[in-house]
Coordinates of C-alpha atoms and ligand atoms in Angstrom, one line a residue:
M29 CA 4.1 28.7 25.1
K30 CA 7.3 30.2 24.2
L31 CA 9.3 29.5 21.1
T32 CA 11.8 27.8 22.9
E33 CA 9.1 25.7 25.1
A34 CA 7.7 25.1 20.7
Y35 CA 11.2 23.4 20.6
T36 CA 11.5 20.8 23.5
I37 CA 8.4 20.0 23.3
L38 CA 9.2 18.8 18.8
N39 CA 12.5 17.7 20.9
L40 CA 14.0 20.4 18.0
D41 CA 18.1 21.7 18.0
P42 CA 16.7 25.8 17.7
S43 CA 19.1 25.9 14.7
A44 CA 16.6 23.4 12.8
T45 CA 14.7 23.9 9.2
P46 CA 11.9 24.2 8.4
E47 CA 12.2 20.8 6.6
E48 CA 13.3 19.8 9.4
A49 CA 10.9 21.3 12.4
K50 CA 8.1 19.4 9.7
K51 CA 9.7 15.6 9.6
Q52 CA 9.9 15.6 13.6
Y53 CA 6.7 16.6 13.9
R54 CA 4.6 14.7 11.7
K55 CA 6.8 11.9 13.0
L56 CA 5.3 13.0 16.8
A57 CA 1.8 13.8 15.5
K58 CA 1.5 10.0 13.9
Q59 CA 2.6 9.1 17.6
F60 CA 0.7 10.7 19.6
H61 CA -2.7 10.8 17.0
P62 CA -5.5 9.9 19.7
D63 CA -6.9 7.3 16.5
I64 CA -3.5 5.2 16.1
N65 CA -2.2 6.1 20.2
K66 CA -4.4 4.9 23.4
D67 CA -2.1 6.3 25.7
A68 CA -4.8 8.4 28.1
D69 CA -2.4 11.3 27.2
A70 CA -2.2 11.1 23.6
E71 CA -4.7 13.8 22.7
A72 CA -3.3 16.2 25.5
K73 CA 0.2 15.4 23.5
F74 CA -1.0 15.6 20.5
K75 CA -2.2 18.9 21.3
K76 CA 0.4 19.7 22.9
I77 CA 2.4 19.0 19.4
N78 CA 0.8 20.7 17.1
E79 CA 0.7 24.3 19.1
A80 CA 4.0 24.1 19.5
Y81 CA 4.7 23.3 15.5
E82 CA 2.1 26.2 14.9
I83 CA 4.4 27.8 17.3
V84 CA 8.2 26.9 15.7
E85 CA 6.6 26.9 12.2
S86 CA 5.2 31.0 12.6
G87 CA 9.2 30.9 14.1
V88 CA 7.0 34.0 16.2
D89 CA 7.0 34.0 19.9
P90 CA 3.4 34.3 20.9
E91 CA 5.0 35.5 24.3
Q92 CA 6.6 38.9 23.5
P93 CA 4.9 41.6 24.4
A94 CA 5.0 43.7 20.8
M95 CA 2.7 41.2 19.4
D96 CA -1.2 41.4 20.6
W97 CA -1.3 37.0 21.1
N98 CA -1.5 37.5 24.5
N99 CA -4.7 38.9 24.1
P100 CA -6.2 36.0 21.8
F101 CA -9.6 37.6 21.8
G102 CA -8.6 40.5 21.3
H103 CA -11.4 42.8 20.4
G104 CA -14.5 41.5 17.7
H105 CA -11.8 40.8 15.0
G106 CA -13.8 39.3 13.3
N107 CA -14.4 35.0 13.7
R108 CA -12.2 32.9 15.5
H109 CA -13.2 29.1 15.8
V110 CA -11.1 27.1 18.8
Y111 CA -8.4 24.7 17.0
D112 CA -9.7 20.9 16.2
P113 CA -7.0 19.3 14.6
F114 CA -9.4 16.1 13.4
S115 CA -10.9 18.5 11.8
A116 CA -8.1 18.5 9.0
I117 CA -8.0 15.0 8.3
F118 CA -8.6 14.1 5.0
N119 CA -8.5 17.7 4.3
R120 CA -12.3 18.2 5.8
G121 CA -10.8 21.8 6.8
N122 CA -9.7 23.6 4.7
S123 CA -11.6 21.6 1.3
A124 CA -15.2 20.1 3.1
K125 CA -16.4 19.9 -0.4
R126 CA -13.5 17.9 -1.9
Q127 CA -14.6 14.4 -2.9
Y128 CA -11.6 12.4 -3.0
N129 CA -11.9 9.4 -5.9
S130 CA -12.2 6.2 -2.5
T131 CA -12.2 3.6 -4.6
N132 CA -9.4 1.2 -5.4
I133 CA -8.1 0.1 -8.5
E134 CA -9.3 -3.3 -9.9
I135 CA -6.0 -4.6 -12.6
Q136 CA -5.5 -8.5 -13.9
T137 CA -2.1 -9.8 -15.0
S138 CA -1.3 -13.0 -16.0
I139 CA 1.6 -15.9 -15.8
S140 CA 1.9 -18.7 -17.1
F141 CA 1.8 -22.2 -15.4
R142 CA 5.6 -22.4 -14.1
E143 CA 5.4 -19.0 -12.7
S144 CA 2.1 -19.8 -11.0
V145 CA 4.5 -22.3 -9.9
Q146 CA 7.5 -20.8 -8.3
G147 CA 6.4 -17.3 -8.1
C148 CA 7.6 -14.8 -10.5
K149 CA 8.2 -10.8 -10.1
K150 CA 6.1 -8.7 -12.5
E151 CA 5.7 -5.2 -13.1
I152 CA 2.9 -4.3 -13.8
S153 CA 1.9 -1.3 -15.3
Y154 CA -1.5 0.9 -15.4
S155 CA -2.5 5.0 -14.4
R156 CA -5.1 6.5 -11.3
Q157 CA -5.1 9.6 -9.8
T158 CA -1.9 11.6 -7.6
K159 CA -2.2 15.1 -5.7
C160 CA -2.1 17.9 -8.6
P161 CA 1.6 18.9 -7.5
H162 CA 0.7 22.8 -8.7
C163 CA -1.9 23.0 -5.6
H164 CA -0.9 20.2 -3.7
G165 CA -4.7 18.3 -3.8
S166 CA -6.2 21.4 -3.0
G167 CA -8.0 22.6 -6.2
N168 CA -6.9 26.2 -5.1
K169 CA -3.7 28.0 -5.1
P170 CA -4.3 30.4 -2.2
V171 CA -3.2 33.8 -3.9
N172 CA -0.8 36.4 -1.2
N173 CA -2.8 39.2 -0.5
G174 CA -0.2 41.2 0.8
C175 CA -0.5 41.5 4.9
K176 CA 2.4 41.5 6.8
K177 CA 1.0 40.2 9.8
C178 CA -0.5 37.7 8.6
G179 CA 1.7 36.7 6.4
G180 CA -0.6 37.2 3.2
K181 CA -2.9 34.0 4.7
G182 CA -5.2 36.1 6.5
Q183 CA -5.3 34.0 9.0
V184 CA -3.4 33.9 12.4
T185 CA -3.1 31.1 15.0
T186 CA -2.8 31.9 19.3
Q187 CA -2.7 30.0 22.2
S188 CA -4.0 30.7 24.7
A189 CA -4.9 27.8 28.1
G190 CA -3.3 25.2 26.2
S191 CA -5.8 25.0 22.9
I192 CA -4.6 27.0 19.5
F193 CA -6.9 28.7 17.8
I194 CA -7.5 30.7 13.9
T195 CA -8.4 33.6 13.4
T196 CA -8.9 36.3 11.5
C197 CA -6.2 38.6 11.0
P198 CA -6.9 41.9 12.6
S199 CA -5.0 43.6 10.2
C200 CA -6.6 42.5 6.6
H201 CA -9.2 41.1 8.3
G202 CA -8.8 37.8 6.2
H203 CA -9.2 39.3 2.7
S204 CA -7.4 35.4 1.5
Q205 CA -8.1 34.9 -1.6
T206 CA -7.7 31.5 -4.0
N207 CA -7.7 31.2 -7.2
P208 CA -8.9 28.0 -9.4
C209 CA -5.9 25.7 -10.3
T210 CA -6.1 25.5 -14.1
P211 CA -3.8 22.7 -14.7
C212 CA -5.9 19.8 -12.5
S213 CA -9.5 21.7 -13.5
S214 CA -10.3 22.6 -9.5
T215 CA -9.8 18.9 -9.1
G216 CA -7.1 18.4 -7.0
V217 CA -6.1 15.6 -9.0
T218 CA -4.1 14.3 -12.4
E219 CA -4.1 11.1 -14.0
A220 CA -0.4 9.5 -13.4
E221 CA 1.2 6.6 -14.9
A222 CA 2.7 4.4 -12.5
S223 CA 4.9 1.2 -12.5
V224 CA 4.9 -1.1 -9.8
H225 CA 7.2 -4.3 -9.4
V226 CA 5.0 -7.5 -8.1
S227 CA 6.7 -10.5 -6.1
V228 CA 3.7 -12.9 -7.0
P229 CA 4.4 -15.9 -4.2
A230 CA 4.9 -19.5 -5.4
A231 CA 2.1 -21.8 -5.6
V232 CA -0.8 -18.9 -7.1
V233 CA -3.7 -20.1 -7.9
D234 CA -6.0 -18.5 -10.8
G235 CA -7.9 -15.9 -9.7
K236 CA -6.0 -15.3 -6.4
V237 CA -6.4 -11.0 -5.8
L238 CA -2.8 -9.4 -4.1
R239 CA -3.5 -6.5 -2.1
L240 CA -1.0 -3.6 -3.3
R241 CA -1.9 -0.6 -0.6
G242 CA -1.0 2.1 -0.7
M243 CA -0.8 2.2 -5.0
G244 CA -4.0 3.7 -5.5
N245 CA -5.9 6.9 -6.0
F246 CA -5.2 9.7 -3.7
A247 CA -7.6 9.7 -1.3
G248 CA -7.0 12.9 0.4
T249 CA -4.2 13.7 3.5
L250 CA -4.6 13.0 6.8
M251 CA -3.9 15.2 9.0
G252 CA -3.1 17.6 6.5
L253 CA 0.2 15.9 6.4
Q254 CA -0.3 12.9 4.9
D255 CA -0.7 11.5 1.7
Q256 CA -3.6 9.3 0.7
F257 CA -3.5 6.6 -1.3
T258 CA -6.4 3.9 -2.5
D259 CA -5.9 0.6 -2.4
V260 CA -4.6 -1.5 -6.3
Y261 CA -5.9 -5.4 -6.7
L262 CA -3.8 -7.2 -8.4
H263 CA -5.9 -10.8 -9.4
I264 CA -4.0 -12.8 -11.2
K265 CA -4.5 -15.6 -14.1
V266 CA -3.2 -18.3 -14.3
K267 CA -2.5 -19.7 -18.5
P268 CA -3.8 -23.5 -17.3
D269 CA -1.1 -26.4 -18.9
A270 CA -2.8 -29.2 -19.8
D271 CA -0.6 -31.9 -18.5
M272 CA 0.1 -30.6 -15.6
R273 CA -1.6 -28.3 -12.1
L274 CA -1.1 -27.3 -8.9
V275 CA -2.2 -29.4 -5.5
G276 CA -0.8 -27.7 -2.8
E277 CA 2.7 -25.9 -3.3
D278 CA 3.2 -29.5 -5.3
V279 CA 2.9 -30.1 -9.7
V280 CA 1.2 -33.5 -10.3
S281 CA 0.1 -34.7 -13.8
D282 CA -0.5 -37.9 -14.2
L283 CA 1.6 -41.4 -16.5
N284 CA -0.2 -43.9 -17.9
V285 CA 1.5 -47.0 -18.4
S286 CA 0.3 -51.0 -19.6
L287 CA 0.3 -53.8 -17.0
L288 CA 3.1 -54.9 -18.2
D289 CA 5.3 -52.2 -18.5
A290 CA 4.7 -51.0 -14.4
L291 CA 4.9 -54.9 -13.4
R292 CA 9.0 -54.8 -15.1
G293 CA 9.5 -51.5 -14.9
C294 CA 9.9 -48.5 -17.8
S295 CA 10.6 -46.0 -18.9
S296 CA 8.9 -42.5 -19.8
N297 CA 8.9 -38.8 -20.7
I298 CA 7.1 -36.2 -19.6
K299 CA 6.3 -33.1 -19.4
T300 CA 7.9 -30.4 -16.7
I301 CA 7.9 -26.7 -15.6
D302 CA 11.4 -27.3 -16.4
G303 CA 10.8 -29.2 -19.7
D304 CA 10.6 -32.6 -21.0
K305 CA 12.2 -35.2 -18.0
M306 CA 13.2 -38.8 -18.0
V307 CA 10.6 -40.3 -15.9
D308 CA 11.6 -43.7 -14.6
V309 CA 8.7 -46.1 -13.4
P310 CA 9.9 -49.1 -10.8
A311 CA 8.9 -52.6 -11.9
G312 CA 6.4 -53.6 -9.6
T313 CA 4.5 -50.5 -9.9
K314 CA 1.3 -50.8 -8.5
N315 CA -2.0 -48.4 -9.8
K316 CA -1.7 -45.0 -8.1
D317 CA 1.8 -45.2 -6.8
E318 CA 4.2 -42.1 -7.5
V319 CA 7.2 -41.2 -8.6
I320 CA 8.9 -37.7 -7.5
L321 CA 11.2 -35.3 -9.4
S322 CA 13.0 -31.8 -7.8
V323 CA 12.0 -29.7 -10.1
G324 CA 12.7 -25.9 -10.9
D325 CA 14.6 -22.8 -9.3
H326 CA 13.1 -23.8 -5.8
N327 CA 13.1 -27.7 -5.7
I328 CA 10.1 -28.0 -5.9
K329 CA 8.2 -31.3 -6.1
H330 CA 6.7 -32.8 -8.9
R331 CA 4.5 -35.6 -8.3
V332 CA 3.7 -37.8 -10.8
I333 CA 0.8 -40.2 -10.3
I334 CA 1.1 -43.5 -12.8
G335 CA -1.6 -45.1 -13.4
V336 CA -1.6 -48.4 -14.2
S337 CA -3.7 -49.9 -17.7
Y338 CA -5.3 -53.1 -17.4
P339 CA -5.4 -55.1 -21.1
T340 CA -8.6 -56.6 -21.8
D341 CA -6.7 -59.0 -23.8
V342 CA -5.5 -60.8 -20.5
N343 CA -4.3 -64.4 -21.9
K344 CA -1.8 -62.5 -24.7
L345 CA -0.5 -60.8 -21.6
I346 CA 0.3 -64.1 -19.8
D347 CA 1.3 -65.3 -23.0
V348 CA 4.1 -62.2 -23.4
L349 CA 5.5 -63.5 -19.1
L350 CA 5.1 -67.2 -19.9
E351 CA 7.4 -66.7 -22.6
E352 CA 9.5 -64.3 -21.2
G353 CA 9.7 -66.3 -18.1
K354 CA 11.8 -69.3 -20.0
Ligands
ZN404 ZN1 -4.5 21.5 -8.8
ZN405 ZN1 -3.3 39.7 7.5

């Protein structure tokens, strides 16, 4: 593959900056990754894209005769292995022993009954493990060995018959070296404070768990390119209200009136999420009848269930009614 061909495969202009090339490569690699793309030729395309990017990144045309590229197998220059794009997943390729924190983060937040009814926005702060900026998550820092042929990396990348090979640099014999990363004590991660704005939906019940995808701990780098994070599970604690409850999406409360008030109709003060409100109980209301109010910022239904209390002394009630009927 020529350098110009590599640019074409990546759909890049040869004047593209390394940053643009990387961005385009990430996009294509994601699109054609055989784990994601189920097309029959996805794997072949993915390999081509990798091959092209290796060439574009190195900036060296492998078909220039001045280089060793035409003979990638060489003559006994150290170890070599076929490039396996999957070995790069989750950094298995270059840091096999690294174990990132794969646990999700569980946090709890309390909201008021009103917030649970009509939804709310919450700013949640928590601590999580992020990729160490000093070693980019590898736990160690590569040291340039000064070799011009391999750019100090100790390895060269070549291609043959559509496969990519990483071989030990024939010039420096792969004297690559790394130093442990001190800021993260070689763990590859650092503890950081995170803050996230969460939209809690309306009609949330106590104990509801919201999943915040990818907001958790650093869990490695997919294909050596895309950082992976675990999730945050946000447990919602709703402060209960003594007078109101949530039934489906409605607020429900009870209002007890005497039989006399139910027969004649009455007005009463009830508690709503907007504060106290006057509710009119129409004349002739029966037990379990409902009066509907509209409350909150989004016209939520507040059902007031009327409970009619029957008097213990019916004669007294009859007397009252007879008196009124006169
Ligand atoms: Zn580090
Ligand atoms: Zn070298």
